[in-house]
XYZ file of C-alpha atoms in Angstrom:
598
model
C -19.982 -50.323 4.581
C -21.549 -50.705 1.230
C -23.021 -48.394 -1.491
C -26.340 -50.436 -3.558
C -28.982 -49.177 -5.195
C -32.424 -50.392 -3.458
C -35.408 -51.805 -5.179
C -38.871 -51.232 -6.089
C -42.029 -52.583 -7.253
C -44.140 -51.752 -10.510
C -46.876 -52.712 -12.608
C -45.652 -55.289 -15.674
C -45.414 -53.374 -18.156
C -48.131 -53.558 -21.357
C -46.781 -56.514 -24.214
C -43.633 -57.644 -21.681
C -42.042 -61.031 -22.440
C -41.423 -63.531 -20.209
C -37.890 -64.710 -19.752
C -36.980 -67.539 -17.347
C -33.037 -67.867 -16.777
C -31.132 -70.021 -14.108
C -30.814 -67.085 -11.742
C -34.584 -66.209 -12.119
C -37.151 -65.176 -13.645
C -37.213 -61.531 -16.043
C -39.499 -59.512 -17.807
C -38.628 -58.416 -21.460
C -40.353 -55.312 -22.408
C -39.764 -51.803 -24.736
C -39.334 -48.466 -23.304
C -39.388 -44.667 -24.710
C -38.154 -44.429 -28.452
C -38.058 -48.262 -28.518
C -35.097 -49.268 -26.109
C -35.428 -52.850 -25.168
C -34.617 -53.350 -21.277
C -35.078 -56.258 -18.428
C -36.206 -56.529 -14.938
C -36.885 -59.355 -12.129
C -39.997 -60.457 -11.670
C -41.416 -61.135 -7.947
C -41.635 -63.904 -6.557
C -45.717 -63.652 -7.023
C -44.951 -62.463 -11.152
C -47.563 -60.251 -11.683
C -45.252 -56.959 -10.744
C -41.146 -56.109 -11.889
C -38.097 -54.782 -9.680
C -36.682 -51.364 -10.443
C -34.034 -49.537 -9.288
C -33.602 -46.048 -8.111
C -31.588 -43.265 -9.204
C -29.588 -42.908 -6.339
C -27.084 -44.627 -4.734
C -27.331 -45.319 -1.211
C -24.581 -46.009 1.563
C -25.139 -48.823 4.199
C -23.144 -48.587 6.993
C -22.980 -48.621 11.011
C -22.584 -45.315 13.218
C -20.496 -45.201 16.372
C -22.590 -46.761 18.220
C -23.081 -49.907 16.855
C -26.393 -49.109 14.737
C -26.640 -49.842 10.909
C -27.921 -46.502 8.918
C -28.803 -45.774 5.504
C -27.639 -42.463 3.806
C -28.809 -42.102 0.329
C -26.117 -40.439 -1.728
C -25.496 -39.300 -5.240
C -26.461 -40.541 -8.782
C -22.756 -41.310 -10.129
C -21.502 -44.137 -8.502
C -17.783 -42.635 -7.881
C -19.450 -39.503 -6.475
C -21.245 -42.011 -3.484
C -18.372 -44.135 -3.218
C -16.375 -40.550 -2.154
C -18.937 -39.536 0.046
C -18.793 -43.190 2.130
C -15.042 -42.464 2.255
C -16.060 -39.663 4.472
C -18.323 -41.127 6.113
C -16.485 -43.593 7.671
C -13.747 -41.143 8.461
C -16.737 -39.247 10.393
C -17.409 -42.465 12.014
C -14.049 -43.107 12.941
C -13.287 -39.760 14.520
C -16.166 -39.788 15.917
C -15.495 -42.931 18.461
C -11.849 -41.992 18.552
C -13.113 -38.516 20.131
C -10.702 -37.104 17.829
C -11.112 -33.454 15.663
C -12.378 -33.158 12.106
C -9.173 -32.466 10.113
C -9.091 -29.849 7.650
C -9.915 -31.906 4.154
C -12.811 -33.962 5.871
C -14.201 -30.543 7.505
C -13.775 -29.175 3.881
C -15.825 -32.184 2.205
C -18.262 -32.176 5.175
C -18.738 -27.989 4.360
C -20.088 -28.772 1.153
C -22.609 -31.554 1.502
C -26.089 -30.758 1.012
C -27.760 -29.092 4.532
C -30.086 -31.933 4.405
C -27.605 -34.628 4.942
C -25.942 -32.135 7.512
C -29.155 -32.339 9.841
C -29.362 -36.236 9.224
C -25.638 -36.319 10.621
C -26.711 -34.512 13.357
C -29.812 -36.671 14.385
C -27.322 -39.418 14.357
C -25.154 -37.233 16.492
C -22.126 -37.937 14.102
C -21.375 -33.886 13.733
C -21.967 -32.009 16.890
C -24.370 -28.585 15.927
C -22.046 -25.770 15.899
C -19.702 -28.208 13.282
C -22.895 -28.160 10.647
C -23.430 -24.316 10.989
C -21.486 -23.370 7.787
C -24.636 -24.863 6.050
C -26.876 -22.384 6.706
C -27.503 -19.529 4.322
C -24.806 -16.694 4.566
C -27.111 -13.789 5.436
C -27.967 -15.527 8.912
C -24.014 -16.230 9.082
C -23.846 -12.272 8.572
C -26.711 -11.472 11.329
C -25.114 -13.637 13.653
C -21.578 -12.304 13.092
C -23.178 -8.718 13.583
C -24.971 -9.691 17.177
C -21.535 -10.234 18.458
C -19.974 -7.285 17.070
C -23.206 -5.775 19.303
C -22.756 -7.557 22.209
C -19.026 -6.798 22.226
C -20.392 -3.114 22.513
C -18.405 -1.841 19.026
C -18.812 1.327 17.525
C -22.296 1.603 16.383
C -20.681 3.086 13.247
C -17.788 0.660 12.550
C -20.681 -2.495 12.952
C -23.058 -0.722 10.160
C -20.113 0.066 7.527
C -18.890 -3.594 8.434
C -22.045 -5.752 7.701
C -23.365 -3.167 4.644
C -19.520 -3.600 2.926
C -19.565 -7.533 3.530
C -22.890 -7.783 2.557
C -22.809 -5.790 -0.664
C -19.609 -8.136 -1.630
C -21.639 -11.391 -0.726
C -24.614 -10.277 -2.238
C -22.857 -8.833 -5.647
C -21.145 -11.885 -6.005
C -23.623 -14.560 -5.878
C -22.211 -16.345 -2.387
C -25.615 -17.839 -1.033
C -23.545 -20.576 1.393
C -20.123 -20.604 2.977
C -18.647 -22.849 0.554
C -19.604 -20.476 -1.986
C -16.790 -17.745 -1.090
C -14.106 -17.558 -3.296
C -11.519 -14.944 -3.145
C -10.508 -14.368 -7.108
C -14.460 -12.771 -6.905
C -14.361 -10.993 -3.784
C -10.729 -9.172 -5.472
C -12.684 -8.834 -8.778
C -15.875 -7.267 -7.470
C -13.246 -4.446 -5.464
C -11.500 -3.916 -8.278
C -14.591 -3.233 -10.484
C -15.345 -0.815 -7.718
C -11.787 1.080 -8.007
C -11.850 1.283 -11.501
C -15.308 2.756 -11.794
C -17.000 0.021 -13.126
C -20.243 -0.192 -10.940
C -22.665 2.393 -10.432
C -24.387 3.106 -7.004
C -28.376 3.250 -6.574
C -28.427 6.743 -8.059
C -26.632 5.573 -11.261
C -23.316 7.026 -10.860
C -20.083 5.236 -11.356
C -18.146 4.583 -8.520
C -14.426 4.961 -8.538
C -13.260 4.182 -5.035
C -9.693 4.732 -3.175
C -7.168 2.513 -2.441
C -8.267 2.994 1.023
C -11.798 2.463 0.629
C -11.195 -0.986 -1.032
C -8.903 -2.109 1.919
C -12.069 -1.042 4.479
C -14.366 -3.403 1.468
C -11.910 -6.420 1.987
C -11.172 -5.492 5.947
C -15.239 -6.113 6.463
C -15.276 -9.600 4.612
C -12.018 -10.646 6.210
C -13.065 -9.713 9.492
C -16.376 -12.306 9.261
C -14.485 -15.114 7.953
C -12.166 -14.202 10.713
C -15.033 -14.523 12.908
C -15.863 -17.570 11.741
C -12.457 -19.525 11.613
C -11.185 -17.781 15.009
C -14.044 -16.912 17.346
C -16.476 -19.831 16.381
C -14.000 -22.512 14.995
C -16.242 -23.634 12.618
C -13.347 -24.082 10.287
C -9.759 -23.676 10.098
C -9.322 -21.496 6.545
C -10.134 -18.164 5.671
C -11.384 -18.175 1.803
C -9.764 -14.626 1.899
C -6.940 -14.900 3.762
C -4.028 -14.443 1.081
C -5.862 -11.617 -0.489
C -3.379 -8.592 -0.275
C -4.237 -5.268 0.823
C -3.551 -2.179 -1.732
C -0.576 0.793 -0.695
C -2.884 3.736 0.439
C -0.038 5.905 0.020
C -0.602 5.522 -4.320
C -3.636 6.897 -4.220
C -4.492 9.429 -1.981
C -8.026 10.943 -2.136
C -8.561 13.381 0.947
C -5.101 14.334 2.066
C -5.133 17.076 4.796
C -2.299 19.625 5.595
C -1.895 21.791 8.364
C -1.999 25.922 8.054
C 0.282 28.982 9.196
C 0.284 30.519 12.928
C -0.997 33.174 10.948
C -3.556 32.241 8.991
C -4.900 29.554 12.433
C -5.521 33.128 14.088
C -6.876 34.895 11.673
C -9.437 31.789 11.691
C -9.889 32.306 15.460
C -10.183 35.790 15.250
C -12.874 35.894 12.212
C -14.995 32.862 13.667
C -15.227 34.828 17.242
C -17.022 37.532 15.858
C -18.765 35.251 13.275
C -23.072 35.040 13.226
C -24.580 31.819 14.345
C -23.914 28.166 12.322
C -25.490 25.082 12.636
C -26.888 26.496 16.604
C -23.546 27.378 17.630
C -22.267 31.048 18.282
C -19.336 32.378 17.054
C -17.470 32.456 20.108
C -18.752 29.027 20.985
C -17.000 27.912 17.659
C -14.017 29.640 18.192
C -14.030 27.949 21.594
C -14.316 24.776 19.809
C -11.964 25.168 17.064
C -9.218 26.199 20.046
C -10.011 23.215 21.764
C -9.493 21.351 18.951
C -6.149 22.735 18.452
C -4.787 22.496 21.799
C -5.811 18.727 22.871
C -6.211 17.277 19.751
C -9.901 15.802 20.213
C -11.715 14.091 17.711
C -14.825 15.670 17.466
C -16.867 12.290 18.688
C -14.614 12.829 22.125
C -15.715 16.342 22.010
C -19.468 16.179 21.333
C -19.819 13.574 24.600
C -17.732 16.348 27.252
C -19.902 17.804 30.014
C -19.382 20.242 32.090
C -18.443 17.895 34.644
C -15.770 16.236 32.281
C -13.676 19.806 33.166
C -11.379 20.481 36.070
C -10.686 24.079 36.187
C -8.444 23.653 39.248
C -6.233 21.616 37.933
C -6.633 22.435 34.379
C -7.597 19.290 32.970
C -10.304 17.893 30.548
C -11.507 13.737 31.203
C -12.411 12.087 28.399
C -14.608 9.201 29.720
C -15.017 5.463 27.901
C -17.589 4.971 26.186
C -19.009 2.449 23.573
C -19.038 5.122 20.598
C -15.069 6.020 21.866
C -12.055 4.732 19.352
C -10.083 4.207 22.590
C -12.405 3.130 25.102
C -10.131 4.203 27.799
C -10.214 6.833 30.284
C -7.588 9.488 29.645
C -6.714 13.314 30.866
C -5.668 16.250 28.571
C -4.659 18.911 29.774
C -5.571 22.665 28.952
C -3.388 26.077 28.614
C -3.883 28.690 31.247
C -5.781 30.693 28.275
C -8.298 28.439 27.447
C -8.961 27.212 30.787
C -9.888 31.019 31.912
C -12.123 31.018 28.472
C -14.155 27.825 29.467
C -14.493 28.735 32.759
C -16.299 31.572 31.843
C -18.189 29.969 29.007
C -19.389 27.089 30.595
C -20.288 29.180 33.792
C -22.130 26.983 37.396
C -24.473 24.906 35.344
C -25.617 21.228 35.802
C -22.746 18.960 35.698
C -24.460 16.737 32.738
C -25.218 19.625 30.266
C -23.200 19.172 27.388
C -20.625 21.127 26.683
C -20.790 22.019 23.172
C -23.381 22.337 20.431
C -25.770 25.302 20.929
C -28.956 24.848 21.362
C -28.716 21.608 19.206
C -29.401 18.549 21.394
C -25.692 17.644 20.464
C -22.446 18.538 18.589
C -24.017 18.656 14.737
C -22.336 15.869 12.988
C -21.518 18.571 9.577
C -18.503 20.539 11.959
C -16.329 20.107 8.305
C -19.274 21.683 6.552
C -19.487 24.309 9.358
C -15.346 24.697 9.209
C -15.248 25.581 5.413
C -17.868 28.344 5.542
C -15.863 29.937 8.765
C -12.809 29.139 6.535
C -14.883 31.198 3.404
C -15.118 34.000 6.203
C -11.513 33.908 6.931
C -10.276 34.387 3.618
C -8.356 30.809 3.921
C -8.865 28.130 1.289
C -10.251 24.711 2.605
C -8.688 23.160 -0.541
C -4.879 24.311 -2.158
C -2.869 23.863 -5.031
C -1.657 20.887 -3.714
C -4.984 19.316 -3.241
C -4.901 19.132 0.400
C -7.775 19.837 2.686
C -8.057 21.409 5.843
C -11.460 20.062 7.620
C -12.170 19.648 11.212
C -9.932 16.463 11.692
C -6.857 18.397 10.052
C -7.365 21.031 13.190
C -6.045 17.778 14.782
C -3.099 17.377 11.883
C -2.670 21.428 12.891
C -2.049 20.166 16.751
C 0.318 17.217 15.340
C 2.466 19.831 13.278
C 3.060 22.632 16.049
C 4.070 20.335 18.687
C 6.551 18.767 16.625
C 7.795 22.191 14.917
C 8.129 23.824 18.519
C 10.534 21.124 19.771
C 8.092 18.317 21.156
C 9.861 15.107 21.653
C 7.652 12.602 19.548
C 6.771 10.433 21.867
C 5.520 13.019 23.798
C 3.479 14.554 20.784
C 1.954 10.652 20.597
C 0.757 10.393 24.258
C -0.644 13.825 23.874
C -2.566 12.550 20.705
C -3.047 9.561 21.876
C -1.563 7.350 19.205
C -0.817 3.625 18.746
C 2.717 4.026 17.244
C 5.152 7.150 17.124
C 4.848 6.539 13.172
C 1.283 7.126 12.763
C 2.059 10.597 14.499
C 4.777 11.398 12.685
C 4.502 9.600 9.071
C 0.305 10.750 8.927
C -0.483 13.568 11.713
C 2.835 15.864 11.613
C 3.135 18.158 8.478
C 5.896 20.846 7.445
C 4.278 24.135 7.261
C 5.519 26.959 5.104
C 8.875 26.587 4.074
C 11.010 28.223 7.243
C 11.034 25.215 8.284
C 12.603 23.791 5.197
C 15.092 26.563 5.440
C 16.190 25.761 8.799
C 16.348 22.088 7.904
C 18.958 23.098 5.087
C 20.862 25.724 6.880
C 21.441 23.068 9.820
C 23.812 21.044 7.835
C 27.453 21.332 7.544
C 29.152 24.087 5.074
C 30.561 21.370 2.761
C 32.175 23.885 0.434
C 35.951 24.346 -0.294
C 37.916 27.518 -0.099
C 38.050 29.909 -3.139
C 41.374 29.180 -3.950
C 41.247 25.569 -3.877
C 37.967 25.497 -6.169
C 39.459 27.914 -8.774
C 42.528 25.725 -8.898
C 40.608 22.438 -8.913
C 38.378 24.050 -11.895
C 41.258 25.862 -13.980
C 39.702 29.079 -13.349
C 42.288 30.955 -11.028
C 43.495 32.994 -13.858
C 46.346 33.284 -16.408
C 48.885 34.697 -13.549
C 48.314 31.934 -11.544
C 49.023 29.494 -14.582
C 51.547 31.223 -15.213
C 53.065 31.180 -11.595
C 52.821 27.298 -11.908
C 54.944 27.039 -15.324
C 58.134 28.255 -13.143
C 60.074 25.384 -11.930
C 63.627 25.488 -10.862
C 63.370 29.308 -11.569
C 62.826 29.278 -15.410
C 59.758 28.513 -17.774
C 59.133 24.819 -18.474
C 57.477 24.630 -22.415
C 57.613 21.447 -24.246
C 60.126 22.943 -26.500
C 62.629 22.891 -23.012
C 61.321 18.995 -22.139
C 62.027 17.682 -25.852
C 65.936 17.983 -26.111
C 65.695 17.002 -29.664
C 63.474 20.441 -31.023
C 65.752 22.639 -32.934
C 65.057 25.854 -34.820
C 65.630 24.173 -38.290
C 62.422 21.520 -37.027
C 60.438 23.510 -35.315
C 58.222 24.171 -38.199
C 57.258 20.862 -38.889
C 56.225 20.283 -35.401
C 53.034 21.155 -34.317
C 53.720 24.002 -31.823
C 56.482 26.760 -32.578
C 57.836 29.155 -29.984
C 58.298 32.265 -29.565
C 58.909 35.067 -26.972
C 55.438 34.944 -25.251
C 55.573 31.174 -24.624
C 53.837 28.631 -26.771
C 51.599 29.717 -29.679
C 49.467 28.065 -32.250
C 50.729 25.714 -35.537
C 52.508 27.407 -37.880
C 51.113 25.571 -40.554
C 47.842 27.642 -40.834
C 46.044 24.381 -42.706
C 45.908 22.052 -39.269
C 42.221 23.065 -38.571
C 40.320 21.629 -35.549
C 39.402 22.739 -31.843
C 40.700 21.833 -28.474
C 39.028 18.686 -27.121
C 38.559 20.555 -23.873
C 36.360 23.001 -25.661
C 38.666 26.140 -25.868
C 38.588 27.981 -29.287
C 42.618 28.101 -30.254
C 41.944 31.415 -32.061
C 40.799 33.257 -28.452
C 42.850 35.417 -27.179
C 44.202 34.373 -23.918
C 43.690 30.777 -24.753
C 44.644 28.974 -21.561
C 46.158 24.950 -22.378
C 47.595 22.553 -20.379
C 50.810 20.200 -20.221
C 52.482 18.295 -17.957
C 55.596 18.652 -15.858
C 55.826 15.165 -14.905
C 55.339 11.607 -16.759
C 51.558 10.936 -16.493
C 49.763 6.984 -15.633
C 46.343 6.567 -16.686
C 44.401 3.479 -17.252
C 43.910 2.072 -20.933
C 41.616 -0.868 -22.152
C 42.191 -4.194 -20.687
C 43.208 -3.177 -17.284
C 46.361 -1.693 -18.630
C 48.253 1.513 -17.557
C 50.110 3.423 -19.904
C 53.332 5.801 -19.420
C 52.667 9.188 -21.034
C 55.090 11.904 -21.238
C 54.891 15.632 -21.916
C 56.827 15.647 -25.397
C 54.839 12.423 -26.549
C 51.004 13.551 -25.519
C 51.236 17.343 -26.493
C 52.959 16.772 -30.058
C 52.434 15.312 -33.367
C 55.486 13.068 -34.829
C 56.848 15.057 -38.263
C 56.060 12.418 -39.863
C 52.213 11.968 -38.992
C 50.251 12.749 -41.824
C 46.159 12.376 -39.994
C 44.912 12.178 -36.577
C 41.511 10.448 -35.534
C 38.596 12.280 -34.432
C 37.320 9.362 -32.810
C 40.462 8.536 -30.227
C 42.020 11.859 -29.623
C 39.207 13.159 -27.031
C 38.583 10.572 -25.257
C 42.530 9.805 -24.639
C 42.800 13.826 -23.907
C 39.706 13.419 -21.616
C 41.032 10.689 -19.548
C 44.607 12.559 -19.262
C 42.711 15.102 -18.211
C 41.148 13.276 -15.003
C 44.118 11.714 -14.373
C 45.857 15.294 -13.708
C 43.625 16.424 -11.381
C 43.267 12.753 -9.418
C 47.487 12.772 -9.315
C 47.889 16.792 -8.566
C 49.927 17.439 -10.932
C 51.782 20.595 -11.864
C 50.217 22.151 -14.704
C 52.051 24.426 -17.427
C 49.978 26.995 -19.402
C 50.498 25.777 -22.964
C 47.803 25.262 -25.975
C 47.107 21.902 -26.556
C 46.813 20.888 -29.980
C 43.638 20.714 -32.235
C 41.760 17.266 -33.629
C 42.849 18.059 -37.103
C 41.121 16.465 -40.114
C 44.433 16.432 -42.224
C 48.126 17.378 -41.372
C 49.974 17.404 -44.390
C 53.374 15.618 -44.958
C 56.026 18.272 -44.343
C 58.201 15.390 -46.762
């Protein structure tokens, strides 16, 4: 294999030189803007050799027969693209698979060396089909979403969503696709950024851009899984959005209450969209009690109904989400109600929808105004809605608030997961239901006596109860064998009859650190009975006692602000966490100054 540039004749040039050299014969002439250049002569020198632009590659297929691909103009370009070539060459006589770099490099060649590969049989026809344009990648992708018998709805928003992407952001070709765009263009779309055909700004959910990059994911899907034209998904790391962030149409569920007085008001109701009022109420009951959607509903027949045994089939078909064949069953109620309703007709009549040829496709529109009727909002404070798919939500909630094992409540809805029926479907209505969730749980709270000990609330006899020990009053006076009458002005507490008062010294000013006012009458304080442990700084514990916690030395002459709370605070925790017996005393104020008594 070789790359070369191949030859051509000309005229001689006007005014050329003649130049004869050991290797040959040359022509010496002056091109555009007076650039002097050479060329060979031929052999009969009346004509020169030129080159061409392109590079070509020489080289021999699997087969055995020499071929001629012409390549690039840079030289390092065609040199790349015979690299590949022979790989081609060599996979294809070793009957072994493109890998994924050479089915990459093959991807982006030019559709006209794609078809040359193919006459030469060196790429088989299906391997070259990521040339072709990308709107005949996109009509093929949606023939086999038809013959695969899909929801005619789910196959329009598919191709119209991938196509608006593909279209919006310049992909012509496969190679083209790029996913930083495709995540761009969706979130131009979220954030309002691109108007529709009517000029309005669009400003789409978070669920609405998932169903955008759902579309294009699902036809490179199509084209890496199904028809193996390549092994990568351009879009296949792009992230789907939380839908739960930014709900747009939430729906709730309504009262017992207000779901008959819906019933009731739509019975008597006039005519809507060809439909009688009991025919709607019919409808909306239906709705309720099997949780159809209201595609499953508009395709019943008569025939679909079972009055014998009470049952409703809902047959497969190729508009059906679950293109199964299932039985609901129907309350004693209703089935009286249709029986009469539907009366000995043809089997294939439909079953609802008037005298419309079918089930009108606006039953939300036709909801709200029998909501209107009802007095019954279709949108509340909270922003949720109640259309015709929430009378399914409405079947969802009373099954689970009447005691409907969830699993149960999902086969009767006919749900993929248990989650999706109780995360999405099953709402809380009212807030009896909250009550009883509440009132289920344990009484958790602690006898009267206990709490009003535990808070220092049980009252001054009780405190006072608790200073008797050993049958006599315990005061600090008692605990500190040194206080004498002669001393007990300069300390900070004096005694008299009634217990423990205030300083003498009417100067100490300050307030209890537990936030008791000295001055009140009644003032309830603490001490302690017992020598006290709590933790100080640096993991280390610290022995208090009564005499040397509750009173100022004589000879103490200021106390900080700063350290006396939060030592008093964590004495006070550690009395409740040890149980400790608790004498009603004052505690003494954060004074400012305490003057000398010296």
């Amino acid at each position: 294999m070789r790359i070369y540039k191949p030859t051509y004749s000309k005229q001689l040039p006007k005014g050329a030189k003649i130049v004869t050299r050991k290797d040959g014969t040359y022509a010496r002439f002056r091109i555009g803007r007076g650039t002097q250049k050479e060329a060979r002569l031929t052999k009969a020198g009346d004509r020169i050799l030129a080159e061409t632009r392109h590079w070509h590659i020489a080289f021999e297929d699997h087969v055995g027969v020499r071929r001629a691909l012409k390549g690039f103009t840079d030289q390092a370009a065609t040199r790349r693209l015979a690299d590949n070539v022979q790989r081609l060459v060599n996979c294809k006589m070793g009957s072994v698979p493109l890998d994924e770099d050479l089915h990459r490099a093959i991807e982006q060649l030019p559709g006209t060396m794609q078809q040359q590969f193919q006459q030469w049989h060196l790429l088989e026809p299906e391997q070259s089909m990521l040339g072709k344009p990308l709107h005949e990648l996109v009509s093929m992708f949606e023939q086999t979403l038809n013959a695969r018998e899909r929801n005619p709805k789910y196959i329009y928003e598919t191709i119209t969503m991938a196509s608006e992407v593909f279209e919006a952001c310049g992909f012509r070709f496969w190679r083209d696709i790029k996913d930083q765009q495709v995540e761009g263009y969706v979130k131009d779309l979220r954030e309002g950024c691109i108007s529709d055909k009517r000029g309005k700004l669009r400003n789409i959910s978070h669920r609405r851009s998932n169903a955008y990059l759902k579309a294009c994911q699902s036809f490179c899907n199509w084209v890496v899984r199904d028809r193996k034209w390549t092994r990568v998904s351009p879009l296949q790391d792009i992230p789907k959005l939380n839908v739960k962030e930014d709900p747009r149409h939430t729906r709730r569920a309504i009262t017992v209450t207000d779901l008959k007085r819906l019933l009731q008001k739509t019975a008597v109701g006039p005519e809507r969209y060809g439909m009688t009022g009991h025919e709607r109420y019919l409808l909306y009951r239906l709705a309720v009690e099997t949780g159809l959607r209201r595609g499953e509903i508009a395709r019943l027949r008569r025939a679909d109904f079972d009055f014998d045994s009470r049952t409703v089939t809902l047959r497969p078909a190729k508009a059906s989400k679950n293109k199964c064949r299932r039985e609901q069953s129907l309350s004693a109620g209703l089935c009286e109600e249709l029986r009469e309703f539907l009366g000995s007709g043809p089997p294939d009549v439909k079953a609802f929808g008037g005298w419309y040829t079918t089930l009108t496709d606006k039953t939300a529109v036709m909801l709200r105004e029998d909501l209107v009727a009802a007095g019954i909002p279709y949108k509340d404070d909270h922003g949720d809605f109640f259309d015709f798919h929430a009378l399914r939500v409405e079947c969802a909630s009373l099954l689970i608030e009447n005691g409907v094992d969830p699993k149960q409540a999902q086969e009767h809805l006919r749900h993929s997961s248990v989650g999706l029926t109780m995360d999405v479907y099953a709402k809380v209505v009212g807030g009896k239901q909250k009550a009883r969730v509440v009132a289920s749980l344990p009484d958790l709270s602690l006898p009267q006596r206990e709490m009003a000990v535990a808070a220092g609330t049980d009252g001054p006899k009780s405190l006072s109860k608790s200073c008797f020990r050993d049958g006599r009053q315990r005061t600090i006076a008692d605990n500190n064998c040194k206080s004498t009458p002669e001393n007990a002005s300069q300390s900070s507490f004096s005694r008299n009859d009634g217990g423990l008062a205030r300083p003498v010294d009417p100067k100490v000013e300050g307030s209890s650190p537990f936030g008791l006012d000295p001055q009140a009458k009644g003032c309830q304080t603490l001490t302690i009975d017992s020598p006290l442990h709590f933790p100080r700084r640096r993991n280390r514990t610290r022995q208090v006692h009564h005499a040397d916690t509750w009173r100022c030395a004589p000879g103490a002459t200021r106390i900080e602000r700063r350290r006396t709370p939060a030592i008093l605070s964590r004495v006070r925790s550690a009395v409740l966490e040890q149980d400790l017996i608790v004498t009603n005393v004052l505690l003494p104020p954060v004074a400012e100054d305490i003057p000398n008594p010296n």
